[in-house]
Coordinates of C-alpha atoms (C1' of nucleotides) in Angstrom, one line a residue:
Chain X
X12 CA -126.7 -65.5 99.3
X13 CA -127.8 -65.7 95.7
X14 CA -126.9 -62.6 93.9
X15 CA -128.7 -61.4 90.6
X16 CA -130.4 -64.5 90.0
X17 CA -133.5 -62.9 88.2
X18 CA -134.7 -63.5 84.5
X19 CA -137.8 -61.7 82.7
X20 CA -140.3 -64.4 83.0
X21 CA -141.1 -65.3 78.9
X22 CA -144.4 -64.3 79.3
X23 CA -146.2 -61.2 80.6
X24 CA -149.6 -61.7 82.4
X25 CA -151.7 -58.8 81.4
X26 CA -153.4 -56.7 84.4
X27 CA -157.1 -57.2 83.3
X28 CA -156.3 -60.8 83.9
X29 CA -154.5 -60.5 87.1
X30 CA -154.6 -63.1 89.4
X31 CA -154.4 -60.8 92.6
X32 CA -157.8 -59.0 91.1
X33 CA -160.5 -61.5 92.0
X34 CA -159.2 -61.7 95.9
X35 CA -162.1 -60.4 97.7
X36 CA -159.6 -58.2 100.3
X37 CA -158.0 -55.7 97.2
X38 CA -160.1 -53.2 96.0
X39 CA -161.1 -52.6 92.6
X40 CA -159.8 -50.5 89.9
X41 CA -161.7 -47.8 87.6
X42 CA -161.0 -49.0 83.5
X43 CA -158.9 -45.8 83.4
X44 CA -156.4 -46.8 86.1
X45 CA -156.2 -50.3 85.0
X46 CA -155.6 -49.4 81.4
X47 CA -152.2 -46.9 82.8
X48 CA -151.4 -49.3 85.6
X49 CA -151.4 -51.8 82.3
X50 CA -149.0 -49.3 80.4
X51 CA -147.0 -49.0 84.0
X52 CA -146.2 -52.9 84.2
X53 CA -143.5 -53.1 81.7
X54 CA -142.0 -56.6 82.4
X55 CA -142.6 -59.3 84.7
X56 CA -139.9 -60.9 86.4
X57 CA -138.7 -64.4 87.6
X58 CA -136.5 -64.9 90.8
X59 CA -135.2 -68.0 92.2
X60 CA -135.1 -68.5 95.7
X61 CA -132.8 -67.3 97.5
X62 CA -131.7 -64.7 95.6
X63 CA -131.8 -61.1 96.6
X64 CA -133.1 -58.3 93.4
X65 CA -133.0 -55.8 95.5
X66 CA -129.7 -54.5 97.6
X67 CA -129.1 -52.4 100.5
X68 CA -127.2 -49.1 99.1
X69 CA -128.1 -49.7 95.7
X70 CA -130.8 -47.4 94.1
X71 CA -133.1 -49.1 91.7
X72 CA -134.6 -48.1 88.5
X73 CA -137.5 -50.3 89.1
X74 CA -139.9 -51.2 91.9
X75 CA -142.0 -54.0 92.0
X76 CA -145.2 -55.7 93.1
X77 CA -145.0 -59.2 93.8
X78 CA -147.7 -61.1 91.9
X79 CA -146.7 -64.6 93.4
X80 CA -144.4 -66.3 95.7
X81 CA -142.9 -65.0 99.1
X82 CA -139.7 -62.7 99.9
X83 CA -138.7 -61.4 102.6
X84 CA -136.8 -57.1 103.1
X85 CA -134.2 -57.4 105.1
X86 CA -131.1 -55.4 106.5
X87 CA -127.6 -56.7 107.8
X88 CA -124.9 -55.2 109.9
X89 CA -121.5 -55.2 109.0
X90 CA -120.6 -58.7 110.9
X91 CA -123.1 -60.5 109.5
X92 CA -126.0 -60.1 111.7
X93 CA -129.2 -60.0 110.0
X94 CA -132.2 -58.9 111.0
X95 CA -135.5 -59.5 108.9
X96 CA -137.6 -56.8 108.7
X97 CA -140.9 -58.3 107.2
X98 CA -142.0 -60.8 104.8
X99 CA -143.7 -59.5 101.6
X100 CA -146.4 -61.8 99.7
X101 CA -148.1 -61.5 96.8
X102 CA -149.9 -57.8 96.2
X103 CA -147.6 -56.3 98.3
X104 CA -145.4 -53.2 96.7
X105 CA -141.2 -54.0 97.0
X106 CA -138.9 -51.2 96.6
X107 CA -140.6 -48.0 97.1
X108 CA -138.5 -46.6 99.6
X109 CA -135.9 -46.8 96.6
X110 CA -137.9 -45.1 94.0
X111 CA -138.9 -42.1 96.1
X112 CA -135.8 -41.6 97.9
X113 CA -132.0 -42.0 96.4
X114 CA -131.3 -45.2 97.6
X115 CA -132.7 -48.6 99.5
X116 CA -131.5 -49.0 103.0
X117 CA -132.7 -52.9 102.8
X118 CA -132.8 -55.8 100.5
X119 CA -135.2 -58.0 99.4
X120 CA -134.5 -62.0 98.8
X121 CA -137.0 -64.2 97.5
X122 CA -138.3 -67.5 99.8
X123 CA -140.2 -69.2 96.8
X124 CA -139.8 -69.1 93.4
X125 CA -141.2 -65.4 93.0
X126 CA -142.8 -63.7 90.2
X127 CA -142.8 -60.1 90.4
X128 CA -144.5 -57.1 88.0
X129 CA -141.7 -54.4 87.2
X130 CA -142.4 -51.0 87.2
X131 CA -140.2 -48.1 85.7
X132 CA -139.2 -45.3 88.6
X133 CA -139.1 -43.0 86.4
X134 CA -142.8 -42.8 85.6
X135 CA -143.3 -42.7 89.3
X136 CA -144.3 -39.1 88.8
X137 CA -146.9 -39.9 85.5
X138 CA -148.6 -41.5 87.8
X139 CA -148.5 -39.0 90.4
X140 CA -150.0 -36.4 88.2
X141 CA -152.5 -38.3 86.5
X142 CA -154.2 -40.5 88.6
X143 CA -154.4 -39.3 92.1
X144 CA -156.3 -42.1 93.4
X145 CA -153.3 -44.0 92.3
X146 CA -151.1 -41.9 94.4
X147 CA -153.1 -42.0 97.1
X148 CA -153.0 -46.2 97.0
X149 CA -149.2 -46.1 97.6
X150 CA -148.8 -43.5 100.1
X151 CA -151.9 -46.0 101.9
X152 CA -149.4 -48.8 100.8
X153 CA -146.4 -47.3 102.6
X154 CA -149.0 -46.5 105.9
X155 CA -149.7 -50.4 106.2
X156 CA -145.9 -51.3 105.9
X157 CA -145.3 -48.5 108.1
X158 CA -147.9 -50.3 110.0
X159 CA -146.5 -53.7 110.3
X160 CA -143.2 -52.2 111.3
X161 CA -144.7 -50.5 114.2
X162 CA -145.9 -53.7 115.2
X163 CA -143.0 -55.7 115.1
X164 CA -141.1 -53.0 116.8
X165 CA -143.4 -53.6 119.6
X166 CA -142.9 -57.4 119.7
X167 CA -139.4 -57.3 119.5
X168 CA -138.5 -54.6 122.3
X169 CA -141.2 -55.1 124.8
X170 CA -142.4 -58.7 124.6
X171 CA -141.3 -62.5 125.5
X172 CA -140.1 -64.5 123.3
X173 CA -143.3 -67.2 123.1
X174 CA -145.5 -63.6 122.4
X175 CA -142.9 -63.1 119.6
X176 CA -143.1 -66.4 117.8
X177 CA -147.3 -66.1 118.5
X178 CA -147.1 -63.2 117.0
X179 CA -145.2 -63.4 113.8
X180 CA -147.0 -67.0 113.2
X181 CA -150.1 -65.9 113.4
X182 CA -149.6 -62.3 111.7
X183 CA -148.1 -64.4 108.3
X184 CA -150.9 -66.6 108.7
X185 CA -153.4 -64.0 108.7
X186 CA -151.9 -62.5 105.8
X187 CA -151.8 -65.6 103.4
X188 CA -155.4 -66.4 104.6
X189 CA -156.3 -62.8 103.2
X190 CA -155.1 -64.1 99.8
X191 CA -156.5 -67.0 99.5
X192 CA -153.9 -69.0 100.7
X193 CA -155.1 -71.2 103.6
X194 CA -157.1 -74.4 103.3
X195 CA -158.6 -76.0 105.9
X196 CA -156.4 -73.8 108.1
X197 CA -153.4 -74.9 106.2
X198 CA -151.0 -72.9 104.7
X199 CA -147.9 -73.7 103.3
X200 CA -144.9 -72.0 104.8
X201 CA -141.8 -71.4 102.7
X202 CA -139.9 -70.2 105.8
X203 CA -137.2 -72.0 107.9
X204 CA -136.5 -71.4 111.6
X205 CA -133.3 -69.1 110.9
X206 CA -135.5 -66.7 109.1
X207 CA -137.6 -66.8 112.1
X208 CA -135.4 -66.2 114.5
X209 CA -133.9 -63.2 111.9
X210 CA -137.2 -61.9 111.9
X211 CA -138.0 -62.1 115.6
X212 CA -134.6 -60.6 116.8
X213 CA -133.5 -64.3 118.6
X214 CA -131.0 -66.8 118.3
X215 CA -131.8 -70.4 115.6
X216 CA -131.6 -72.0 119.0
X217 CA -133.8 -70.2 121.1
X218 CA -136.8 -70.2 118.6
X219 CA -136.5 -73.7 118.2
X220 CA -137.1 -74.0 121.7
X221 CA -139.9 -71.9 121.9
X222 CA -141.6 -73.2 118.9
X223 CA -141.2 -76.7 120.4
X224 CA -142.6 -74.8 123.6
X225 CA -146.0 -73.0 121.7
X226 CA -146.7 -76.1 119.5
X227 CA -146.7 -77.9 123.0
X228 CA -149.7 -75.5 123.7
X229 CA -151.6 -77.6 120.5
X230 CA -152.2 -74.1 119.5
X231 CA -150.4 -74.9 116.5
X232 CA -149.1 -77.1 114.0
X233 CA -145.8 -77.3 111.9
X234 CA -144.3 -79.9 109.8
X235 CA -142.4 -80.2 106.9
X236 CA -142.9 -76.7 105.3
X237 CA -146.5 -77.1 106.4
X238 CA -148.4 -74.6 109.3
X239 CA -151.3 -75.3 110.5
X240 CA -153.2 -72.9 112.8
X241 CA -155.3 -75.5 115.6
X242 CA -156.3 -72.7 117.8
X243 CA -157.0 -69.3 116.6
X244 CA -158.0 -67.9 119.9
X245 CA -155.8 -69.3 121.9
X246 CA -152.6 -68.5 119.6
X247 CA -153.9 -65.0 119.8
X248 CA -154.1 -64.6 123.1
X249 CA -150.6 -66.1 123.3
X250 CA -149.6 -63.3 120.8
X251 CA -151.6 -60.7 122.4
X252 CA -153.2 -59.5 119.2
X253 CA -155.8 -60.5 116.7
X254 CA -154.9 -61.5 113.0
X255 CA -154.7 -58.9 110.1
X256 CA -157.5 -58.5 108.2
X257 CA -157.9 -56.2 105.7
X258 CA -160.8 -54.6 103.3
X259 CA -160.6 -53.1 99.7
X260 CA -157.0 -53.0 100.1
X261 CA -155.1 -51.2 97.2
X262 CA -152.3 -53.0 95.3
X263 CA -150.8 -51.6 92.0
Chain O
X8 CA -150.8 -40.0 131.1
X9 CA -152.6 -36.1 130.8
X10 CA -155.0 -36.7 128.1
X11 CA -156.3 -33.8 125.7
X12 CA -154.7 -31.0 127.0
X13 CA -154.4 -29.0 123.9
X14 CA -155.7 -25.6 123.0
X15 CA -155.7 -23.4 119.8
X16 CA -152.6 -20.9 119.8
X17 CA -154.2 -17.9 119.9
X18 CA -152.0 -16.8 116.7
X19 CA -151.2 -18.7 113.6
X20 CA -147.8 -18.6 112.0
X21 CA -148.4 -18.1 108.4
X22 CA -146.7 -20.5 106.3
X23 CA -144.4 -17.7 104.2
X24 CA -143.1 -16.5 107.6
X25 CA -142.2 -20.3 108.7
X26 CA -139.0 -20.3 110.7
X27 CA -138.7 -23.9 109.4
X28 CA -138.9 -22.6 105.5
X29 CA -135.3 -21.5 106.2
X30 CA -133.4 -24.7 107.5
X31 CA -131.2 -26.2 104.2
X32 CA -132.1 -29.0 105.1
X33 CA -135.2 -28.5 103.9
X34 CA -136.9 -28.1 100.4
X35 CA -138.4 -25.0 98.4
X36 CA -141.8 -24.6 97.7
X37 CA -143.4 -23.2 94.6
X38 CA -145.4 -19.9 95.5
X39 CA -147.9 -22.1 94.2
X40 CA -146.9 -24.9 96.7
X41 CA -146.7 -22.4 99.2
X42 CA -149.9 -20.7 98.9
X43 CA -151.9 -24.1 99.0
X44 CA -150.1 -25.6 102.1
X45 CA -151.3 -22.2 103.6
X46 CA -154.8 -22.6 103.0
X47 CA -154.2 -26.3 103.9
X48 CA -152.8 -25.3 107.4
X49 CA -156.4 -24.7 109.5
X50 CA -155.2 -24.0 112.6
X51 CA -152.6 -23.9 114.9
X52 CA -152.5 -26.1 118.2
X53 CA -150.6 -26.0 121.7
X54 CA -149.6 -28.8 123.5
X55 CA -148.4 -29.3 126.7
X56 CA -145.1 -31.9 127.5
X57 CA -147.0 -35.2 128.9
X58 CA -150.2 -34.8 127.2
X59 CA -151.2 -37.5 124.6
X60 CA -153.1 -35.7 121.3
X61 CA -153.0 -38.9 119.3
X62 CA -154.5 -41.9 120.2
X63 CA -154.2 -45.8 119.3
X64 CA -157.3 -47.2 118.1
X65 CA -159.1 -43.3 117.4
X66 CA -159.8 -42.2 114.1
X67 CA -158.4 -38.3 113.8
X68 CA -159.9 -35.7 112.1
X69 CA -156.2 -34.1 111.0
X70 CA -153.0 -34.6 110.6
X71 CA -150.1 -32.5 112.3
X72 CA -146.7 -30.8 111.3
X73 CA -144.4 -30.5 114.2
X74 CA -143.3 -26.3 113.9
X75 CA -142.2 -26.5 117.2
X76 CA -141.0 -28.8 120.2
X77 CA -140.6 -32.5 120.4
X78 CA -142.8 -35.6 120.8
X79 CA -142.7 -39.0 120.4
X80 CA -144.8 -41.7 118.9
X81 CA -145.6 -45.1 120.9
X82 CA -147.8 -47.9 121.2
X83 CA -148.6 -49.7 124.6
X84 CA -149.5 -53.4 125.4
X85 CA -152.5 -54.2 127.4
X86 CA -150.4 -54.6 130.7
X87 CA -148.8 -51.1 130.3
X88 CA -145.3 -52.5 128.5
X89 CA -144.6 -49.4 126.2
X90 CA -142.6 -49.3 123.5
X91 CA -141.3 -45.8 122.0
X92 CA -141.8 -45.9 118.1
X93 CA -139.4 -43.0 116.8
X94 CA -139.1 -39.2 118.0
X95 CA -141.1 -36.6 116.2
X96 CA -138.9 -33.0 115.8
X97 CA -139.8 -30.2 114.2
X98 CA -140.5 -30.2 110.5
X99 CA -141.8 -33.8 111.1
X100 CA -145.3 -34.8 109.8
X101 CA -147.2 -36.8 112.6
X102 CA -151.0 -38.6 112.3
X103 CA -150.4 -39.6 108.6
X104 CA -151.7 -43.0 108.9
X105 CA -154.5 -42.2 110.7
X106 CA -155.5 -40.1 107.6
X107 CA -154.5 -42.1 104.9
X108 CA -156.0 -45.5 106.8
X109 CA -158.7 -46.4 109.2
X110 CA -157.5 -45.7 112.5
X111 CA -154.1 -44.7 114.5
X112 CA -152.2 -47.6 115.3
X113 CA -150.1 -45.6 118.0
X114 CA -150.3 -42.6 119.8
X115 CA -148.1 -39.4 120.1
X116 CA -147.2 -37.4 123.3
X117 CA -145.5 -34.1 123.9
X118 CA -142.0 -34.0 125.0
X119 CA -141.3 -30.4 125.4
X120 CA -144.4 -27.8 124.7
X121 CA -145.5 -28.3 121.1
X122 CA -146.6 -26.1 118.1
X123 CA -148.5 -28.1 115.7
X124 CA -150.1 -27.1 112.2
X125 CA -153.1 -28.7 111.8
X126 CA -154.0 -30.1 108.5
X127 CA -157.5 -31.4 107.7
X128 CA -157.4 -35.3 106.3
X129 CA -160.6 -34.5 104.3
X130 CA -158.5 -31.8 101.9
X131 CA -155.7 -34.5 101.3
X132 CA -157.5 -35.3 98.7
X133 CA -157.8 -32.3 97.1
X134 CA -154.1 -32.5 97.8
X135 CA -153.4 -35.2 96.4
X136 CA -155.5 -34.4 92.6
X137 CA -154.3 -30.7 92.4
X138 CA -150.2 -30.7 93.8
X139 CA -148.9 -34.2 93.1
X140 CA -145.5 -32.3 93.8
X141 CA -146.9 -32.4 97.8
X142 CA -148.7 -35.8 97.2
X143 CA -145.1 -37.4 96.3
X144 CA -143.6 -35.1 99.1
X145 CA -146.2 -36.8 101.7
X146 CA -144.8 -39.9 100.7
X147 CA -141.2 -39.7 100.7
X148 CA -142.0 -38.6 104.0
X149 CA -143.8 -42.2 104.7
X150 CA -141.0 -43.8 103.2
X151 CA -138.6 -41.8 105.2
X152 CA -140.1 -42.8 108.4
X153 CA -140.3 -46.5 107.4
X154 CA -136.8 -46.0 107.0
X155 CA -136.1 -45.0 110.4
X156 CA -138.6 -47.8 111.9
X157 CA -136.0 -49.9 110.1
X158 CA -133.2 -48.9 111.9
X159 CA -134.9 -49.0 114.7
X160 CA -135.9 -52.7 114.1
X161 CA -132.2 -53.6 113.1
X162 CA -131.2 -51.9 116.4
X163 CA -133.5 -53.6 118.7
X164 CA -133.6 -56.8 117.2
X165 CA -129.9 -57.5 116.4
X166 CA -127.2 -54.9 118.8
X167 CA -126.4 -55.0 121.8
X168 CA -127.2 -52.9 124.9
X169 CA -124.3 -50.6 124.1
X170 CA -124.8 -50.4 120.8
X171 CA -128.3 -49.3 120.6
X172 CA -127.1 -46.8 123.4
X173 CA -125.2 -45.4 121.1
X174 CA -127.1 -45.4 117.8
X175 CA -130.7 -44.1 119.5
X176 CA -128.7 -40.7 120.8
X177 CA -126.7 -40.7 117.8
X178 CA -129.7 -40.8 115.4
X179 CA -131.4 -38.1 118.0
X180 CA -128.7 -35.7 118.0
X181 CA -128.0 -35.9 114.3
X182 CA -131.5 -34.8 113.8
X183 CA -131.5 -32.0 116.3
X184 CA -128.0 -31.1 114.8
X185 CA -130.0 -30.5 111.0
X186 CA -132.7 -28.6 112.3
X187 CA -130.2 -26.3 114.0
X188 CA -130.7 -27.3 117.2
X189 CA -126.8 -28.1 117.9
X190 CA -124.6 -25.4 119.5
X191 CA -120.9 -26.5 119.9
X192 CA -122.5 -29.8 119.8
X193 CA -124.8 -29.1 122.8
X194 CA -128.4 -30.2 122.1
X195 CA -131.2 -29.0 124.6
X196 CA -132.6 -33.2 125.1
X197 CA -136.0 -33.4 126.9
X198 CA -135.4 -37.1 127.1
X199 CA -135.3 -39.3 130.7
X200 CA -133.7 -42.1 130.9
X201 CA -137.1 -43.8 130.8
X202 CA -138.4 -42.6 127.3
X203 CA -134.8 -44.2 126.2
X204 CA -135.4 -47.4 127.9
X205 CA -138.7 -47.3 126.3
X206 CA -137.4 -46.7 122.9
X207 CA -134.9 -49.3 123.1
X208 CA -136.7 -52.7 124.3
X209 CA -134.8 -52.3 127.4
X210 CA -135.0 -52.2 131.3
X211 CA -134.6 -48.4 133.2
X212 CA -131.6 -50.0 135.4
X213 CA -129.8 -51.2 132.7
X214 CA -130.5 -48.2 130.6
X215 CA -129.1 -46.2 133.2
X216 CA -126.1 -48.8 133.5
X217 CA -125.4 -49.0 130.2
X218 CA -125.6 -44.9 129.6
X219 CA -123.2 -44.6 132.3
X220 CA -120.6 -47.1 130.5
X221 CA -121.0 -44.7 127.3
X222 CA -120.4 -41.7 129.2
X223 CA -117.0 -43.4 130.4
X224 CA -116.0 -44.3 127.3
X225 CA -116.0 -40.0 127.0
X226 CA -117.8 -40.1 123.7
X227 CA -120.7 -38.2 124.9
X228 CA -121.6 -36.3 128.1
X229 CA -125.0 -35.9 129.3
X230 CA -126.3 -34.3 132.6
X231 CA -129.0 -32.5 133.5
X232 CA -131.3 -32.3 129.8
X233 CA -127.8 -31.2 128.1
X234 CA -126.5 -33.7 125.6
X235 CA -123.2 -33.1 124.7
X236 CA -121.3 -35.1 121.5
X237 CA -117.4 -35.2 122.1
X238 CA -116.6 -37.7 119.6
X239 CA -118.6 -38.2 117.1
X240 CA -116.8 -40.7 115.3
X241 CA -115.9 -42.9 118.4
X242 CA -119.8 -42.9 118.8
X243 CA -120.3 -43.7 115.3
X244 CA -118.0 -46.7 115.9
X245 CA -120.0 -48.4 119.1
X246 CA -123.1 -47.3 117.1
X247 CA -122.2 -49.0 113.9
X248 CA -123.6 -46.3 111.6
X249 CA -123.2 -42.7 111.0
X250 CA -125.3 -39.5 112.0
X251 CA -128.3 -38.6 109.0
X252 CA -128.0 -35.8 107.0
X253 CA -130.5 -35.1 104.5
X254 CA -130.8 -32.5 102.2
X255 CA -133.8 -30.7 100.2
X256 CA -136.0 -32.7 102.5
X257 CA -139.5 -32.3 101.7
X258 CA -141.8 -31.3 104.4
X259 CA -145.5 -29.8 104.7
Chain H
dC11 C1' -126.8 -93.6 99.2
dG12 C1' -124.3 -89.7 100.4
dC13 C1' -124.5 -84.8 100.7
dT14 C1' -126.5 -80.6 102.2
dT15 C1' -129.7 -78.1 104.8
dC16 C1' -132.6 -77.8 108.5
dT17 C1' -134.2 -79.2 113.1
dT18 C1' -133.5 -80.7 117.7
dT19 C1' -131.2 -81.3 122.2
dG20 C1' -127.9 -80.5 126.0
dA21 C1' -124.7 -77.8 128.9
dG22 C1' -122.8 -73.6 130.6
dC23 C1' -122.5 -68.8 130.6
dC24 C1' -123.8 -64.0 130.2
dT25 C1' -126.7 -60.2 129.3
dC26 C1' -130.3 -58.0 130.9
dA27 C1' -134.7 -57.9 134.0
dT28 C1' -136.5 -57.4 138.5
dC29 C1' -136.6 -55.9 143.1
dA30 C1' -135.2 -52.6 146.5
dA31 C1' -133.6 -48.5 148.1
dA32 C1' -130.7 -44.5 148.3
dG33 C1' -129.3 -40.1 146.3
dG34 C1' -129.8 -35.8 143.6
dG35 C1' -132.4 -31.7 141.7
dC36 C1' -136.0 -28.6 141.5
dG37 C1' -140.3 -26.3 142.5
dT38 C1' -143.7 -25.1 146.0
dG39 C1' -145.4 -23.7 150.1
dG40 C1' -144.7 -22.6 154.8
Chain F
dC24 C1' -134.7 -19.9 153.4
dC25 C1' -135.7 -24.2 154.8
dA26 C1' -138.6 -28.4 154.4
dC27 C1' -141.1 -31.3 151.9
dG28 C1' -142.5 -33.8 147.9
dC29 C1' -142.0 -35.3 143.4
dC30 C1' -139.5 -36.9 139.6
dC31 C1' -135.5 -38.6 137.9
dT32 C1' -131.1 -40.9 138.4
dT33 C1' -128.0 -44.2 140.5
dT34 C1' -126.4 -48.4 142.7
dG35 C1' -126.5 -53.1 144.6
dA36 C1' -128.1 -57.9 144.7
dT37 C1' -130.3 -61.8 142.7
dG38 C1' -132.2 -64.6 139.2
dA39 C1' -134.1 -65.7 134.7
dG40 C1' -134.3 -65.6 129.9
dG41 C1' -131.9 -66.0 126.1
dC42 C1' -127.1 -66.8 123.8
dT43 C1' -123.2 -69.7 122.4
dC44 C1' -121.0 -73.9 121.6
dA45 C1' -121.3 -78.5 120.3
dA46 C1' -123.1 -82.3 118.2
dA47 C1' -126.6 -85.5 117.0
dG48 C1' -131.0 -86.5 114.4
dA49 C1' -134.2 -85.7 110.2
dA50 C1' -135.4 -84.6 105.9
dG51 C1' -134.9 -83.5 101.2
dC52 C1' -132.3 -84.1 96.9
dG53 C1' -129.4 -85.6 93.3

DNA sequence: CGCTTCTTTGAGCCTCATCAAAGGGCGTGG
DNA sequence: CCACGCCCTTTGATGAGGCTCAAAGAAGCG
């Protein structure tokens, strides 16, 4: 584990030009919120991978929303077992349990090369009592992640392990096709089996096996940092679910 | 399964003469505060133990505030596999994200008879614009519960039998023990062995087998819906983490 | 080309699931 | 007050899914 590995980035992208705002799954902001979420952003920040900016016990004076790249929260128990809690990708809001309560119980560790928007805690309440909408988008933000935990919960204590790998597969896919990520039902995968298996509550050996087992089902493809989804029905029938897809999603 | 068995209380507690408004666990309100969450709180509803009043997939017209009894919060698989999301105890908010997003993404049955407040999702808004004290309150109680799906996650996905044993009924009691539900460490526990099964990814039998190896170890009694904790910090040790305590914890 | 990191495979074992059935405890009705 | 039924707990037997240990391929990178 890489620790404190992050530098401010150079160069700040201003929000009107953000990236994240033409994606057809986020919702639009009024001119009034994007000119204080503007004033909000006060630095943008560069991680390498494999480094963690955020620590389990630690409390932050910043949270974040990740602009590009992928990371992943995570918690570990005192002998080194680690379980991976969920992955988060670009629009996604990192380190708000921190800012609204004393301290993070998890940590966060980057998979790609990860740019991220910093925001100052402390003005966590400015925006509470000036823009309500505002407020409203990250108590809906901490709903989805709520969300997704309640969903891995479900995969991890009650199904197989070929559900779980499904699952997880196709709920990351999902989630990068949202953004814009996919092509030609390609998406390139910054994750290795370990953080699979982390994620999915199973031994490195076991998931290798059952990955070798479900991309024996030609459901789908994975090579060389590359995943590609063959089968959409049948991989979600394997999984038991249907991928994510959102609408007028908020990010900050 | 009994499925909306709930009726109005005949009599609403009114909010200055909450029994929970006295726990120190528990924040103070502003008369101001005070006098809106009043107005906010519509009714007051009685559930029976069994019955379901949330559903997965439904979109509900209110959110709750436990004031009375226990419940729990689960999701079920299409062939019946449940799995137990976290507890809900008094003073705990319940039905959040089905106001904040779309629809429930789990459901919520009665443990013991319940008191509920019932809270209208169309006024969050007004909430949210006029009392961003209680709009940052509602989500430090989101973050708060994300933190205890974590746990939960960490539990199921990386300890063993024993050790989740331990940490579910020492997370549980802890809990009970805040909300002055403890006497000479004797908490009242509506809980069968199934709903811990349930909650913990794991089979009744070895529930049962595995409950009965923590009982020998004389950390914790339990017989006949009395829990009893005779060493907490043995229990802490097999759990691998300590009991919560919070303080000036916000709750509406 | 050599190092590191990640993937793959095999073998043996152990935890936990499943199946089956007996044993309380408690309320209800006879 | 006993008998019955229901729900929950407990125990035993058997087997499978997943873990650990070990080591050999690939693949990327300097």
């Amino acid at each position: 584990m890489i620790l404190g590995n992050a530098r401010p980035n150079g160069h700040i992208t201003p929000c009107e030009q953000c990236p994240l705002r033409r994606l057809p799954c986020l919702r639009e902001f009024t001119p009034q919120e994007l000119e204080f979420i503007k004033r909000f952003k006060i630095d943008e920040l560069r991680v390498e991978p494999g480094a963690s900016f955020l620590h389990e016990g630690s409390r932050s004076e910043h949270l974040y929303t990740v602009l590009e790249g992928w990371a992943f929260r995570y918690k570990t128990l005192d002998d080194g077992r680690r379980q991976i809690l969920n992955f988060a990708l670009p629009a996604d809001m990192v380190g708000l349990q921190g800012a609204v309560m004393e301290e993070m119980e998890h940590s966060v560790e980057a998979l790609t090369p990860l740019t991220l928007c910093v925001l100052p805690r402390r003005r966590l309440y400015e925006l509470y009592s000036q823009y309500p909408t505002l407020a409203f988008d990250i108590t809906w933000l901490a709903a989805r992640e709520e969300q997704m935990l309640e969903q891995h919960l479900v995969s991890i204590g009650r199904r197989s392990a070929l559900e779980r790998v499904a699952f997880v597969l196709l709920h990351i896919y999902g989630r990068a096709r949202e953004l814009g990520l996919a092509r030609d039902n390609i998406v390139a995968f910054p994750l290795t089996q370990q953080h699979l298996a982390d994620a999915l509550g199973l031994s490195l050996v076991h998931t290798n096996k059952t990955l070798k087992r479900l991309i024996a089902t030609k459901a789908i493809r994975w090579q060389g940092r590359q995943f590609e989804l063959l089968n959409e029905e049948m991989l979600s029938s394997i999984a038991g679910t249907e991928a994510p897809a959102s609408k007028n999603r908020p990010f900050i």
